[in-house]
Every structure is written in structure tokens, then in C-alpha cells.
mmCIF file of C-alpha atoms in Angstrom:
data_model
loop_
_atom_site.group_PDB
_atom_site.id
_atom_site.type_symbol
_atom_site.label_atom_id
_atom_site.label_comp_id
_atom_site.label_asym_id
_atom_site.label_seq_id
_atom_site.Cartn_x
_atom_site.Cartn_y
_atom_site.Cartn_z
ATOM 1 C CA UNK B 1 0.000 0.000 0.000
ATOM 2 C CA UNK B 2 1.716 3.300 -0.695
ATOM 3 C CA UNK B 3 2.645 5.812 1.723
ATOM 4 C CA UNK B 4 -0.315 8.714 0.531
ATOM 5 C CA UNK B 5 -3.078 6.024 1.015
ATOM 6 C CA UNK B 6 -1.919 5.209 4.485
ATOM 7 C CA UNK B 7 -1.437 9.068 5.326
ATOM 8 C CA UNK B 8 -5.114 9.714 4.214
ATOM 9 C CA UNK B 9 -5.573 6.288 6.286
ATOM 10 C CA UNK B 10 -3.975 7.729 9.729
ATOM 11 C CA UNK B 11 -5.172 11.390 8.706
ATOM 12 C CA UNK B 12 -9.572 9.699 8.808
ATOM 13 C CA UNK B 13 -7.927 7.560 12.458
ATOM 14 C CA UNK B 14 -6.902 11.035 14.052
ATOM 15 C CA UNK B 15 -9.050 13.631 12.782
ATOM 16 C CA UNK B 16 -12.309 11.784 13.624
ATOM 17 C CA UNK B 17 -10.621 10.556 17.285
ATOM 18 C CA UNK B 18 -11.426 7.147 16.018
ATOM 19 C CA UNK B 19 -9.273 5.115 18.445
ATOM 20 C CA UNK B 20 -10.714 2.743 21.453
ATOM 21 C CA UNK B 21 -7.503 2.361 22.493
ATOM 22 C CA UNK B 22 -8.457 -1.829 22.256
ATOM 23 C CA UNK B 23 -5.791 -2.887 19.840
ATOM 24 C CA UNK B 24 -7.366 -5.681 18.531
ATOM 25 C CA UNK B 25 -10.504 -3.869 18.058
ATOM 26 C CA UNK B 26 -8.808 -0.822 16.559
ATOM 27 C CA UNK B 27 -6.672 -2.694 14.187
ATOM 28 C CA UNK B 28 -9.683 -3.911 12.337
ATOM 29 C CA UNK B 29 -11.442 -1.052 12.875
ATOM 30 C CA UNK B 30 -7.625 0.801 10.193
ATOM 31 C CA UNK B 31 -8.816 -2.089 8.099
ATOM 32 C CA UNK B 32 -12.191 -0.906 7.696
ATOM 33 C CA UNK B 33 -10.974 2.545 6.804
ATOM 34 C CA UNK B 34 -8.430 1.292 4.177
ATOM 35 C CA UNK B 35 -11.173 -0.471 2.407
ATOM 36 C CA UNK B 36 -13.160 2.835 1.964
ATOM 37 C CA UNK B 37 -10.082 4.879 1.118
ATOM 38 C CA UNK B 38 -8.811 2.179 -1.692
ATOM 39 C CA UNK B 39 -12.263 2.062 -3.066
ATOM 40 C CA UNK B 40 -12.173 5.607 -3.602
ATOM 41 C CA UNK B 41 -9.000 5.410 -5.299
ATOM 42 C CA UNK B 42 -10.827 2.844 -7.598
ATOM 43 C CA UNK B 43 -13.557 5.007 -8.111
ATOM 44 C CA UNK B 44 -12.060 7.995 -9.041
ATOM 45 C CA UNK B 45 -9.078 6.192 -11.289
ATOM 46 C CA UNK B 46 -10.751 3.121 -12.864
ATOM 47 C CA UNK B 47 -12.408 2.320 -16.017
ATOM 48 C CA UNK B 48 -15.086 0.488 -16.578
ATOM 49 C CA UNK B 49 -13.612 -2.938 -17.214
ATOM 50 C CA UNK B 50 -11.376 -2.551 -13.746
ATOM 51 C CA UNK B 51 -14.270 -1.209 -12.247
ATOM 52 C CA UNK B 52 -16.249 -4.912 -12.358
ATOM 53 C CA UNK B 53 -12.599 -6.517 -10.433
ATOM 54 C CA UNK B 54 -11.970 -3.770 -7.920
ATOM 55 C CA UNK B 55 -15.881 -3.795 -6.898
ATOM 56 C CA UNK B 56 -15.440 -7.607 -6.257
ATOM 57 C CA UNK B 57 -12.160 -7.339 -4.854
ATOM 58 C CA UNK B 58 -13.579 -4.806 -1.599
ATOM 59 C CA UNK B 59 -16.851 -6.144 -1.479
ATOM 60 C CA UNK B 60 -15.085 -10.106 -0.618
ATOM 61 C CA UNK B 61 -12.616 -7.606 1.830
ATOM 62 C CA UNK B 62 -15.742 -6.093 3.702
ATOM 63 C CA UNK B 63 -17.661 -9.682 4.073
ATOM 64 C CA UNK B 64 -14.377 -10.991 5.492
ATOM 65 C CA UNK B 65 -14.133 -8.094 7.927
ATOM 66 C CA UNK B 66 -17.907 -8.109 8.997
ATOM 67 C CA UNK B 67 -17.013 -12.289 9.411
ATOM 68 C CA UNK B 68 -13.371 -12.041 11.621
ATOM 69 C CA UNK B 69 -14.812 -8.427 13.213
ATOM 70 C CA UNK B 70 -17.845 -9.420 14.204
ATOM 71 C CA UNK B 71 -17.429 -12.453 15.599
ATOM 72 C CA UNK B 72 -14.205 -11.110 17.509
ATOM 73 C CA UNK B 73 -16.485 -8.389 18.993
ATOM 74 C CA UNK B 74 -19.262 -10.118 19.860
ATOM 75 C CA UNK B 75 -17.317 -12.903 21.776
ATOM 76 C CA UNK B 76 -15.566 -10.254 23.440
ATOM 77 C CA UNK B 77 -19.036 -8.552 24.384
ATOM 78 C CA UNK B 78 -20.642 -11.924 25.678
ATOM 79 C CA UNK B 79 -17.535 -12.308 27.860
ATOM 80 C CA UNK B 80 -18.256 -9.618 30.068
ATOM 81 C CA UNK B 81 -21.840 -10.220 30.057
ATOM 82 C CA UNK B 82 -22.577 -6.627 27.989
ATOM 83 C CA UNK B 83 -26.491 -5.795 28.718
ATOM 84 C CA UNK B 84 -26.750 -4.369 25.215
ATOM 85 C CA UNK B 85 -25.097 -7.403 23.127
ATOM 86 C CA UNK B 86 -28.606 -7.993 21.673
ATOM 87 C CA UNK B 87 -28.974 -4.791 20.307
ATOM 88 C CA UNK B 88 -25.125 -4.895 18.637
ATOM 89 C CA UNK B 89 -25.439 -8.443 17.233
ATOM 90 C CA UNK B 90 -28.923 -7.538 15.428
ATOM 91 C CA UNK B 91 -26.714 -4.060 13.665
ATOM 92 C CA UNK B 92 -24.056 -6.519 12.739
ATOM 93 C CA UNK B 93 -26.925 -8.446 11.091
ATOM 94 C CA UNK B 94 -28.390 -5.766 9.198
ATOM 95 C CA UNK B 95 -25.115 -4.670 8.096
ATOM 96 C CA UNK B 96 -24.118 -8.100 6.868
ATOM 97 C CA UNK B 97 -27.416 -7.720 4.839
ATOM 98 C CA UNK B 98 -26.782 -4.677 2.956
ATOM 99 C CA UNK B 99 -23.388 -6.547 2.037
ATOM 100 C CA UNK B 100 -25.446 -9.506 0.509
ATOM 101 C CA UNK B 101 -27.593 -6.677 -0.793
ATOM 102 C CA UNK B 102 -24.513 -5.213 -2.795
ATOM 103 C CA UNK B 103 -23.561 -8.177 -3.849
ATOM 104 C CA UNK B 104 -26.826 -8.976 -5.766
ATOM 105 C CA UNK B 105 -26.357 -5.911 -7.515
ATOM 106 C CA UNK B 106 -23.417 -7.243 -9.754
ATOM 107 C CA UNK B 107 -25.691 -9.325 -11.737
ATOM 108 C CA UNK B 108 -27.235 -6.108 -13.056
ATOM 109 C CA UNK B 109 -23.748 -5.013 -14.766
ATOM 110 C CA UNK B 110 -23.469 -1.294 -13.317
ATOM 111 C CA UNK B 111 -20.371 -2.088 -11.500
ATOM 112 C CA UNK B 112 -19.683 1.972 -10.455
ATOM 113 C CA UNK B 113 -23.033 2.237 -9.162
ATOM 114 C CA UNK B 114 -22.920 -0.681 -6.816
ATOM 115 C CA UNK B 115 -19.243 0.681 -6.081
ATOM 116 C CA UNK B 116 -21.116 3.726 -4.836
ATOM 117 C CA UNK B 117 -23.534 2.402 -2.791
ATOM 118 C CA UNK B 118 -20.795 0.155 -1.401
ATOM 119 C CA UNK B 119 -18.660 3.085 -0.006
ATOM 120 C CA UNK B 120 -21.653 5.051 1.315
ATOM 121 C CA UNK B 121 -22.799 1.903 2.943
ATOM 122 C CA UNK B 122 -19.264 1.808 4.460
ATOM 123 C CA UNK B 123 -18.664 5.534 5.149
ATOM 124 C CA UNK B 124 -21.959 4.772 7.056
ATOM 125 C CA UNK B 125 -21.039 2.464 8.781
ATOM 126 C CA UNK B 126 -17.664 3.402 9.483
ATOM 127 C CA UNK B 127 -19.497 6.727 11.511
ATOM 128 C CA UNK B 128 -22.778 5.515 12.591
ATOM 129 C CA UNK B 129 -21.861 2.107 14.112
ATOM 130 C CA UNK B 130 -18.014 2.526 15.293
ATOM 131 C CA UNK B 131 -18.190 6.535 16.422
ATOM 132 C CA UNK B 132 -20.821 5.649 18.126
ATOM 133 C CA UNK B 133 -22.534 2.195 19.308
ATOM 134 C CA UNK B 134 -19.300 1.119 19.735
ATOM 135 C CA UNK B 135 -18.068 3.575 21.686
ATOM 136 C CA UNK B 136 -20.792 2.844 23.875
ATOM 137 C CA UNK B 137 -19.016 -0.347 25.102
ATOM 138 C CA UNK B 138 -15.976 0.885 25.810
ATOM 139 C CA UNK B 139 -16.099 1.832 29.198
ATOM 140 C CA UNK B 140 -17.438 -1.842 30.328
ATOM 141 C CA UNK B 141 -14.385 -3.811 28.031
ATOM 142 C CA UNK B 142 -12.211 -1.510 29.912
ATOM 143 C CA UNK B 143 -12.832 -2.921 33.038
ATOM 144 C CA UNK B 144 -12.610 -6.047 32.130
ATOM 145 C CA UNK B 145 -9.757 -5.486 29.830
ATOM 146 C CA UNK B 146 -6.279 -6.825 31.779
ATOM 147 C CA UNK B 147 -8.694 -10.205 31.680
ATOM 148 C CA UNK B 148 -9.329 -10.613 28.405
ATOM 149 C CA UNK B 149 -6.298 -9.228 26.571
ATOM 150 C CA UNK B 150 -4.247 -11.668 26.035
ATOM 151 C CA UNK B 151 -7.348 -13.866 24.585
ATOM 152 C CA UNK B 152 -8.571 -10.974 22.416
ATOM 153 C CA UNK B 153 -4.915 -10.974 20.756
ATOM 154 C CA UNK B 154 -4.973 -14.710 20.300
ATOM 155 C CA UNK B 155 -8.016 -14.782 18.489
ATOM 156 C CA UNK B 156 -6.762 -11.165 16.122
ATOM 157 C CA UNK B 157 -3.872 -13.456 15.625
ATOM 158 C CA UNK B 158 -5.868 -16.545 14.363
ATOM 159 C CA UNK B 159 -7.014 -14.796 11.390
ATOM 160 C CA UNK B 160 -5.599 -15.223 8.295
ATOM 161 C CA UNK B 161 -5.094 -11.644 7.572
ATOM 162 C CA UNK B 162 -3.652 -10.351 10.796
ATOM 163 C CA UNK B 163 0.143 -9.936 9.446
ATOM 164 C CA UNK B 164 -1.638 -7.862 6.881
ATOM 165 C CA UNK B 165 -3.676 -6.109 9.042
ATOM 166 C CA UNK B 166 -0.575 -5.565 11.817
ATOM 167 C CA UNK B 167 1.385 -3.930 9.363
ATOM 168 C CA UNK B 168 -1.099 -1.706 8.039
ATOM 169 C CA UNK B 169 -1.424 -0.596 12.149
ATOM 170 C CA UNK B 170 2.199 -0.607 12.514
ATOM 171 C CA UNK B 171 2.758 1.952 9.790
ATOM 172 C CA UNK B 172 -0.693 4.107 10.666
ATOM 173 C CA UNK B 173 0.126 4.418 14.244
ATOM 174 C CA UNK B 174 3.839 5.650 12.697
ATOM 175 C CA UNK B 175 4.414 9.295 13.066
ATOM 176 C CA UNK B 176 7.803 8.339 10.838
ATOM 177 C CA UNK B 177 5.767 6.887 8.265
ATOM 178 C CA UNK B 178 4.525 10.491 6.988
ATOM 179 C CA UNK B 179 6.074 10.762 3.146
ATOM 180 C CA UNK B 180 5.815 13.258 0.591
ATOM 181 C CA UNK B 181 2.965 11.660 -0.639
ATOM 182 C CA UNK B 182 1.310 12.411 2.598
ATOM 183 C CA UNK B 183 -2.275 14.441 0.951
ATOM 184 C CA UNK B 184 -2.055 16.968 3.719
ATOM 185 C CA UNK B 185 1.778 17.831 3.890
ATOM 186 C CA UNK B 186 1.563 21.412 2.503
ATOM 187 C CA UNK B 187 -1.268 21.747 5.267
ATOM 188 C CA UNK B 188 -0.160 20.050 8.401
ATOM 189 C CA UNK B 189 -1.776 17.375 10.441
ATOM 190 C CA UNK B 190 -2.092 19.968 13.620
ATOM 191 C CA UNK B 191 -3.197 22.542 11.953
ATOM 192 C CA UNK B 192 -6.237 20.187 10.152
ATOM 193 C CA UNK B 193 -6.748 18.763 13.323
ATOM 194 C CA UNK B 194 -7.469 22.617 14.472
ATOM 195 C CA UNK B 195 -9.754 23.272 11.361
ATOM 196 C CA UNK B 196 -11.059 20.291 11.914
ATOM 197 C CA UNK B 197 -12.217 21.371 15.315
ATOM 198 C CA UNK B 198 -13.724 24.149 14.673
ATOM 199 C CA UNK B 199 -15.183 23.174 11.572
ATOM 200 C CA UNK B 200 -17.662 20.498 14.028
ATOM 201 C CA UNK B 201 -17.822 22.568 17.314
ATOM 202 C CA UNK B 202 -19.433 25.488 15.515
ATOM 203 C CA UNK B 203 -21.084 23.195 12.972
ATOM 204 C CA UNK B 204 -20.123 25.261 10.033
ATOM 205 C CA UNK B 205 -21.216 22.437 7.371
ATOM 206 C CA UNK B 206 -23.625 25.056 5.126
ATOM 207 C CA UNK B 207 -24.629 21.993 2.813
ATOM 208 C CA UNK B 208 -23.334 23.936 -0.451
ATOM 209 C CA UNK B 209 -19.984 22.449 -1.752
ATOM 210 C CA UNK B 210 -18.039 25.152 -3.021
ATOM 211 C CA UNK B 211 -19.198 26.989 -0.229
ATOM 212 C CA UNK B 212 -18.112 24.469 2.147
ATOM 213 C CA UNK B 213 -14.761 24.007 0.126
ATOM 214 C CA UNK B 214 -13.935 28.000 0.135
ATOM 215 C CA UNK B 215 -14.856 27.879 4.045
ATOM 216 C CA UNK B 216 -12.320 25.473 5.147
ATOM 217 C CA UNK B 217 -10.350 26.824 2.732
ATOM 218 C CA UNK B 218 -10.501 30.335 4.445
ATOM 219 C CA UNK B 219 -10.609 28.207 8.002
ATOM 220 C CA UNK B 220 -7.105 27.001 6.972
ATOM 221 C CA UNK B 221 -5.524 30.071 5.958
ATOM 222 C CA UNK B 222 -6.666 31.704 9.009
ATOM 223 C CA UNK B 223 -4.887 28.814 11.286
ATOM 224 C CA UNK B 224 -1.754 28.590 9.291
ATOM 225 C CA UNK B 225 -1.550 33.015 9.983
ATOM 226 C CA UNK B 226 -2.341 32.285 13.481
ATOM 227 C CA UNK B 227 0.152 29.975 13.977
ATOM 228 C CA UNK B 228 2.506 32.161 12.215
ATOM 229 C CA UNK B 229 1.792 35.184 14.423
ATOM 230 C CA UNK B 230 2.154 32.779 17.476
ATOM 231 C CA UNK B 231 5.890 31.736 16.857
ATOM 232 C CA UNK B 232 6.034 35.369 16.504
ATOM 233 C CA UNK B 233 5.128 36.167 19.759
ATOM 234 C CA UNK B 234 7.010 33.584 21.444
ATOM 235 C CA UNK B 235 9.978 34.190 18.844
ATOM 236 C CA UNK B 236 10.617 30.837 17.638
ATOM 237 C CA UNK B 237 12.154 32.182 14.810
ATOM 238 C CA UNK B 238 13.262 35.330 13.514
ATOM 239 C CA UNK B 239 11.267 38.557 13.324
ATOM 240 C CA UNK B 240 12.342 39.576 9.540
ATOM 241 C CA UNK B 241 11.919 35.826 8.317
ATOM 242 C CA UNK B 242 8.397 35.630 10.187
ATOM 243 C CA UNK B 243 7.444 38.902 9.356
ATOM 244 C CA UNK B 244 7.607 37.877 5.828
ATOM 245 C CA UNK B 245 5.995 34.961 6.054
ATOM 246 C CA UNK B 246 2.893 36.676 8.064
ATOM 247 C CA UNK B 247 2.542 39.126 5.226
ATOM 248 C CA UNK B 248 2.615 36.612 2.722
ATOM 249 C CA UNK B 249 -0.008 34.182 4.954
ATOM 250 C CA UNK B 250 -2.178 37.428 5.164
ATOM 251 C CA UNK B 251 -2.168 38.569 1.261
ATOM 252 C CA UNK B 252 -3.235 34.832 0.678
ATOM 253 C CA UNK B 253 -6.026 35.360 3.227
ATOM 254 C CA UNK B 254 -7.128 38.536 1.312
ATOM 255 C CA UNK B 255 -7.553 37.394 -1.932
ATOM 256 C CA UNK B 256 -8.790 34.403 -1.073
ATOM 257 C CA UNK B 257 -11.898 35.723 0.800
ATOM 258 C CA UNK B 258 -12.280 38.285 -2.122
ATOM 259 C CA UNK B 259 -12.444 35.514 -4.061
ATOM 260 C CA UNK B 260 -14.977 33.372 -2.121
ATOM 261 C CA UNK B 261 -16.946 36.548 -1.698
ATOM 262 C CA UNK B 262 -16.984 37.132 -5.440
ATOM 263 C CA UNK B 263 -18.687 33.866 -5.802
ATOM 264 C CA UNK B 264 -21.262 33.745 -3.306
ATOM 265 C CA UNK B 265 -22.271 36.795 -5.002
ATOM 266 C CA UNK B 266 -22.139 35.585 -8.312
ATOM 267 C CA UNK B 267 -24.330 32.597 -6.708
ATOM 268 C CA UNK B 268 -26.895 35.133 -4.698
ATOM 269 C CA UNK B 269 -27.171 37.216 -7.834
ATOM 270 C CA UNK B 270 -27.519 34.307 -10.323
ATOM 271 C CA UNK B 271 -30.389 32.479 -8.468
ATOM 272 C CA UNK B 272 -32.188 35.797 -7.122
ATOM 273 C CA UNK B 273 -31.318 35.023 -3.314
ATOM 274 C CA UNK B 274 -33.998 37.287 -1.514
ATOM 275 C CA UNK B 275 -31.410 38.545 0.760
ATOM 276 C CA UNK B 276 -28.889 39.604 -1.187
ATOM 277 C CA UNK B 277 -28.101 42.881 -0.558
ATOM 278 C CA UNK B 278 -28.201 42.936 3.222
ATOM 279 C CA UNK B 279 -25.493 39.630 2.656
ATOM 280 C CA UNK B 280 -23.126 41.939 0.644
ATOM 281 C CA UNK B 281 -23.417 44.434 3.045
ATOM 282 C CA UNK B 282 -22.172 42.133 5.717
ATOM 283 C CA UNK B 283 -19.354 41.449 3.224
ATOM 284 C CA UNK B 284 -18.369 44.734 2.486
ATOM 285 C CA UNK B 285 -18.229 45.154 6.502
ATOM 286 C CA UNK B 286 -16.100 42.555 6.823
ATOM 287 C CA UNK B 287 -13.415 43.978 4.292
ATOM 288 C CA UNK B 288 -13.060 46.833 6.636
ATOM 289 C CA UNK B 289 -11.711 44.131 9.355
ATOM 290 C CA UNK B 290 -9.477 43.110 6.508
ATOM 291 C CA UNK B 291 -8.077 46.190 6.094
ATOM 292 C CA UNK B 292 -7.406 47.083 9.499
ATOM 293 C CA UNK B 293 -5.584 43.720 9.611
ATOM 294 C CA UNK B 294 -3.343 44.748 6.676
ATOM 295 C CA UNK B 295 -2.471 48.085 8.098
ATOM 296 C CA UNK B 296 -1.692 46.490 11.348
ATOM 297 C CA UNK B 297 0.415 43.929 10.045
ATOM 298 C CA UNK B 298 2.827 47.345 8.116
ATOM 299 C CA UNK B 299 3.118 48.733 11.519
ATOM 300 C CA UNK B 300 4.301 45.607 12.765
ATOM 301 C CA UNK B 301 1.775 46.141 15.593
ATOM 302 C CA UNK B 302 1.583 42.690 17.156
ATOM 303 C CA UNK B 303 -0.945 43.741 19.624
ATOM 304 C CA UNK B 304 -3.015 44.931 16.948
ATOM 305 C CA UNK B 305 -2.606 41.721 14.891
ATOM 306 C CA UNK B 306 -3.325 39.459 18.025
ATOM 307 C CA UNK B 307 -7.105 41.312 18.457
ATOM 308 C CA UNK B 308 -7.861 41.204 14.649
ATOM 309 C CA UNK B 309 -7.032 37.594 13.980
ATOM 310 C CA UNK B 310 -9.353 37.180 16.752
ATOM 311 C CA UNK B 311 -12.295 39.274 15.458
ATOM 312 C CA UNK B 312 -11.183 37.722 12.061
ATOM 313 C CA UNK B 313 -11.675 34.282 13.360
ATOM 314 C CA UNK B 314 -15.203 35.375 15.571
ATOM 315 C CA UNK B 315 -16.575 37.294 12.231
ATOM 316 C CA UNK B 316 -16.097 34.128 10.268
ATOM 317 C CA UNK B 317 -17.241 31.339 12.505
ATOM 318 C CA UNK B 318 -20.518 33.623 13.658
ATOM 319 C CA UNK B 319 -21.099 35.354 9.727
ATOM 320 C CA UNK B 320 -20.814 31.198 8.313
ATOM 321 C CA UNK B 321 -22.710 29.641 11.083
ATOM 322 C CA UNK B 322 -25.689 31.994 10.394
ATOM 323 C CA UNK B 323 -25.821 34.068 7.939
ATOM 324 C CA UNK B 324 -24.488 31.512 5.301
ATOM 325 C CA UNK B 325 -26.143 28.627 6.498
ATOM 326 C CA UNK B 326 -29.497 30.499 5.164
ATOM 327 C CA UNK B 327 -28.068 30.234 1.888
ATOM 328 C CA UNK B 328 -29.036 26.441 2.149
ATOM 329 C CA UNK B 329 -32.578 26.558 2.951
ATOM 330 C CA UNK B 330 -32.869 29.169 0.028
ATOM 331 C CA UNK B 331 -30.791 26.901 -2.358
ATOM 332 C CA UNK B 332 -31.507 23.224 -1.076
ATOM 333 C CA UNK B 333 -34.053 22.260 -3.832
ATOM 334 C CA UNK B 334 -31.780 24.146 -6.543
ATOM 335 C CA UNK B 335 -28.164 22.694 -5.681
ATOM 336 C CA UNK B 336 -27.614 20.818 -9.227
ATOM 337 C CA UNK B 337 -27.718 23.788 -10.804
ATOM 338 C CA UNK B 338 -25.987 25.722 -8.285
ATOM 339 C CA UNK B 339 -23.239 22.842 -8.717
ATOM 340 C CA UNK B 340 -23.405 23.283 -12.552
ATOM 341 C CA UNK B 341 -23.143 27.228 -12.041
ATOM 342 C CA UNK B 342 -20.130 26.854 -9.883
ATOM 343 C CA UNK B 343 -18.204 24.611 -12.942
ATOM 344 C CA UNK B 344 -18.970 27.024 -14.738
ATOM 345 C CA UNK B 345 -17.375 29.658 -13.175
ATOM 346 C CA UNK B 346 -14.215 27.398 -12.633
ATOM 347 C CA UNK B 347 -13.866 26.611 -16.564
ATOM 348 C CA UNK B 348 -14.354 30.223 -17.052
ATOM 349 C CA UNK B 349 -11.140 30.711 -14.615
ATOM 350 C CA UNK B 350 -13.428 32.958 -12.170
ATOM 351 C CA UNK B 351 -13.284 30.906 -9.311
ATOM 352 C CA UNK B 352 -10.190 28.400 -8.230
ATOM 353 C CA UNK B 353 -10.527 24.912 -6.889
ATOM 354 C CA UNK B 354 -7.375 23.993 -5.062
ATOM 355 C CA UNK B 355 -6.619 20.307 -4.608
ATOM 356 C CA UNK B 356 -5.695 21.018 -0.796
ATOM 357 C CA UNK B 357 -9.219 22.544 -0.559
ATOM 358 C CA UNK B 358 -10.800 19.864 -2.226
ATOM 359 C CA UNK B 359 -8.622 17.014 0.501
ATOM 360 C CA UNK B 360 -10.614 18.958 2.904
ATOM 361 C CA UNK B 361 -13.736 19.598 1.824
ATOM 362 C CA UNK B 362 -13.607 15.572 1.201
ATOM 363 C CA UNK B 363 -12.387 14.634 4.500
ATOM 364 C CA UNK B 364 -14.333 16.773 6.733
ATOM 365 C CA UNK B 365 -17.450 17.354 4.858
ATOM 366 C CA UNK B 366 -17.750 14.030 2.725
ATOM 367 C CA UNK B 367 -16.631 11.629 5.243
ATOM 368 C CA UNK B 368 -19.161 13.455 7.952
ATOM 369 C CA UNK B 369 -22.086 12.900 5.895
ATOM 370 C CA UNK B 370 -23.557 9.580 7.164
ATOM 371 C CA UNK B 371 -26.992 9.010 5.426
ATOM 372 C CA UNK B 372 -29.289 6.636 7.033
ATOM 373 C CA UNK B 373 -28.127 2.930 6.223
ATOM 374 C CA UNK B 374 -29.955 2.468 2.929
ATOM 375 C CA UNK B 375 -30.397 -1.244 1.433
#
């Protein structure tokens, strides 16, 4: 498996806190993930005739996980006489069914479709079932755990894919194993572990994608100044090599959220949003923030820097969170053409689509959209 799959492997493990900290459980639980990720790569890369192999290939991988993962988990659950095993064996049943479900869908020949409904029923799964139900067990293993160890790593061993399943733990759990492959390098796993923090605490999702993208987009260049200004302060490194870094972190800030305010606009204006003009107004207030940042920023005013990032960071999260998310309830039964709009304002060269901002939007907004488990 190469290094960037594992990265965007260990980046889903850490961003979404996805550890038990029950190595048996957790190691299948990587395996899981790297079944969704690789089928994404498939999706996105293959052609038609591959498509038919690669669909078989994950869909055999996810029965054998539900199989060894499963049974592991339940046996484990039964040991310590968990009140709601009932409940957890009868989702591991309905899961297993959707499987079967997918698999019936080969004979109809639309291999990419039944690809698709394989990774949402995954993605679901991977968010409804392990983020939470199984969370919900972990305090009572716990207590039990020093008992049942040494068993629960006997039967992980048993299984005929545990070396390949160790070393794919071995290398996520690696903080060497980050190459230049790695799909977040240029951002930095602490700073999208920051983004990605905010981004759910102040539930910023507005349910338009290039919306979303330009947001965490914005969200990121907004960290990565803050961070900047930070070292500053505490004068990790040298005031004329920082200072022109900052200036360059906050010129990218600027045009990027002239940009992203150019095509909301273009979107509000397109599609007659009813509140247009009071939205542009709030924009054109916030480009006086900007300003004062700027100027700020030529004195070398650090103070002055410190309390705008701040009311940079508060006018964002508060302006998205609200007045943005009405965008969605205005838009919701329109957003194929708003998506169609939106390409064409990229082939046009109006708007930019950043591969970085599309990791993002694709980790944190994709991979947090868990539809109810459809069959």
C-alpha cells in the first residue's frame, strides 16, 4: 500500500478521534478505513472494465471483515456479560445484509453504481456504528480489559489476515511513516486537526460544496496566519523571516476571501437570493476588518494583529454559522444547478478549486455525511 493512502488512512484515524484504544478492536477497525479509502482510489481512477474486479475485490474484503470483526467483537461482548449485546449483534446483522444486498447488484452489470452504494454503505457504517454504538461499550471492556487481553490478541492473531492487518497498524500508528505523498503535507496534520475542530464545534457544514470548500479553505488560511503570528510572539524564529511569512499568509487570506466573496455573489445574484443585498453588506463590513488587519500587520503592531485575527476568526465562525447557512434553505431544492453554475465559473477561470481545498472539503465534509443505512 503506498505511503499517501496510508497518510489519508492515519489522517480519517486522528481527525475523527477514532481510536478505542483496544488494539485488537482498533486494528480492524484501520482495516475498515483502508477499504473505503482504496475504493475511492478505484472510483475515481478506474475504467469500466477494472471497475467490475476492484468492486469484487472490496466487497469479498468487507464480508471478510464483517465475518473475523464481528465475531471477535461479539465474543468479546458476551464475555463480560454486555447488557446491550442484543442490540449490537442484530446491527451486525443488518449490516451483513446490505453486504449480501450489494452483492446482488453485480448481476445487473453497473459495476460503479454498486461501487457507490458500497462506499456510502461503508462511510456509514464506518461513523454511525463505530463513532458511536461502539463507543458505547468501551467503558465496560475496559474494566474487564487486563482479563481478556491476552485472549482478544490470540483470536486477532488466528485470522488469516492479521500480518496484513498488523502492518497496516504498525505503519498508521507511525508518526515516521509520513512521506511526501502524505495528501495533507503542505497543510499540516495539527493545523487540520485545528480546522477540523472548529469546523464540528461550531457546525459550520452550510450543505453547499463550493461553499463548504472555500470555508475550510478560508478556516485554513486563518490557522496557518495564526500559527505564524504565534511563533512570533514567542519568537521561535526570527522577526524579519516571520514577518515575511505573516505578510505573505495574510495577502493569501485577502484574496482568497475576495475571491470566495466574489462567488457567493455571483451565486446570490444568479439564483435571485432574496437577501442579497443585506449579505453583501455584511461582506463589504467585513473587508473593513481586513483592512485594518493589513495596516496592522505594516506597523508591525503585534498587539493589533493578536485582536484582529481574533475578530477575524469570531466574524467568520458567527457570519458562516448563520448568515451563510441560510443560503441552504434558500438553495436546497436548486443545488444541481448551483453545482453546474459553480463549474462554470471554474472553466471560465473565475473561481479556483485547489486540490488542498478539495482534501478537505472531502475529509471533513464528505466523510461526515452519514446518510441513514440504505439497502
Amino acid at each position: 500500500m503506498k505511503e499517501s493512502t496510508v497518510g489519508r488512512i492515519r489522517t480519517i484515524w486522528q481527525t475523527f478521534d477514532m481510536a478505542l484504544n483496544i488494539p485488537a478492536i482498533d486494528k480492524q477497525h484501520i482495516w475498515l478505513i483502508a477499504m473505503i479509502v482504496e475504493l475511492e482510489d478505484d472510483l475515481e481512477s478506474a475504467d469500466p472494465v477494472s471497475m467490475e474486479s476492484n468492486f469484487t475485490r472490496t466487497l469479498t474484503r468487507a464480508l471478510d471483515y464483517t465475518i473475523e470483526h464481528f465475531s471477535l467483537e461479539e465474543k468479546v461482548l458476551e464475555s463480560i456479560n454486555y447488557q446491550k449485546l442484543g442490540q449490537h449483534r442484530i446491527q451486525h446483522t443488518r449490516f451483513i445484509a446490505v453486504l449480501r444486498r450489494r452483492a446482488r447488484e453485480r448481476v445487473t452489470g453497473d459495476y460503479k453504481k454498486a461501487a457507490l452504494n458500497l462506499l456510502r454503505n461503508l462511510r456509514t457504517w464506518l461513523f454511525q456504528h463505530i463513532l458511536s454504538e461502539d463507543r458505547a461499550y468501551l467503558d465496560a471492556v475496559q474494566i474487564h480489559y487486563d482479563e481478556i487481553k491476552d485472549w482478544m490478541n490470540a483470536q486477532f492473531l488466528n485470522s488469516p489476515h492479521s500480518d496484513e492487518v498488523e502492518d497496516l497498524y504498525r505503519r498508521v500508528m507511525s508518526s515516521s511513516g509520513m512521506g511526501r505523498e502524505f495528501e495533507f503535507q503542505t497543510i499540516g496534520e495539527d493545523n487540520l486537526r485545528i480546522i477540523s475542530e472548529l469546523w464540528f464545534r461550531y457546525k459550520l457544514k452550510t450543505g453547499i460544496a463550493i461553499v463548504d470548500m472555500q470555508h475550510l479553505w478560508l478556516l485554513q488560511l486563518l490557522v496557518r496566519t495564526e500559527k505564524l503570528h504565534r511563533q512570533r510572539l514567542k519568537q521561535e524564529i526570527k522577526n524579519d523571516v516571520l514577518s515575511g511569512r505573516i505578510k505573505e499568509a495574510l495577502t493569501a487570506t485577502v484574496d482568497y476571501i475576495k475571491e470566495h466573496f466574489s462567488t457567493e455573489e455571483a451565486i446570490m445574484r444568479k439564483f435571485s437570493f432574496h437577501d442579497t443585498n443585506s449579505h453583501i453588506k455584511q461582506h463589504r463590513d467585513f473587508n473593513i476588518i481586513i483592512n485594518d488587519l493589513i495596516q496592522g500587520s505594516r506597523n508591525d503592531d503585534t498587539d493589533a494583529i493578536s485582536k484582529l485575527l481574533q475578530d477575524l476568526k469570531e466574524w467568520l465562525i458567527s457570519h458562516i454559522a448563520v448568515e451563510d447557512k441560510k443560503l441552504f434553505y434558500f438553495f436546497r431544492s436548486r443545488l444541481g444547478e448551483v453545482n453546474e453554475y459553480v463549474r462554470e465559473l471554474n472553466q471560465q477561470g473565475k473561481i479556483h478549486i485547489w486540490k488542498d481545498a478539495v482534501s478537505i472539503y472531502r475529509l471533513l465534509v464528505e466523510y461526515e455525511e452519514t446518510p441513514t443505512l440504505k439497502t
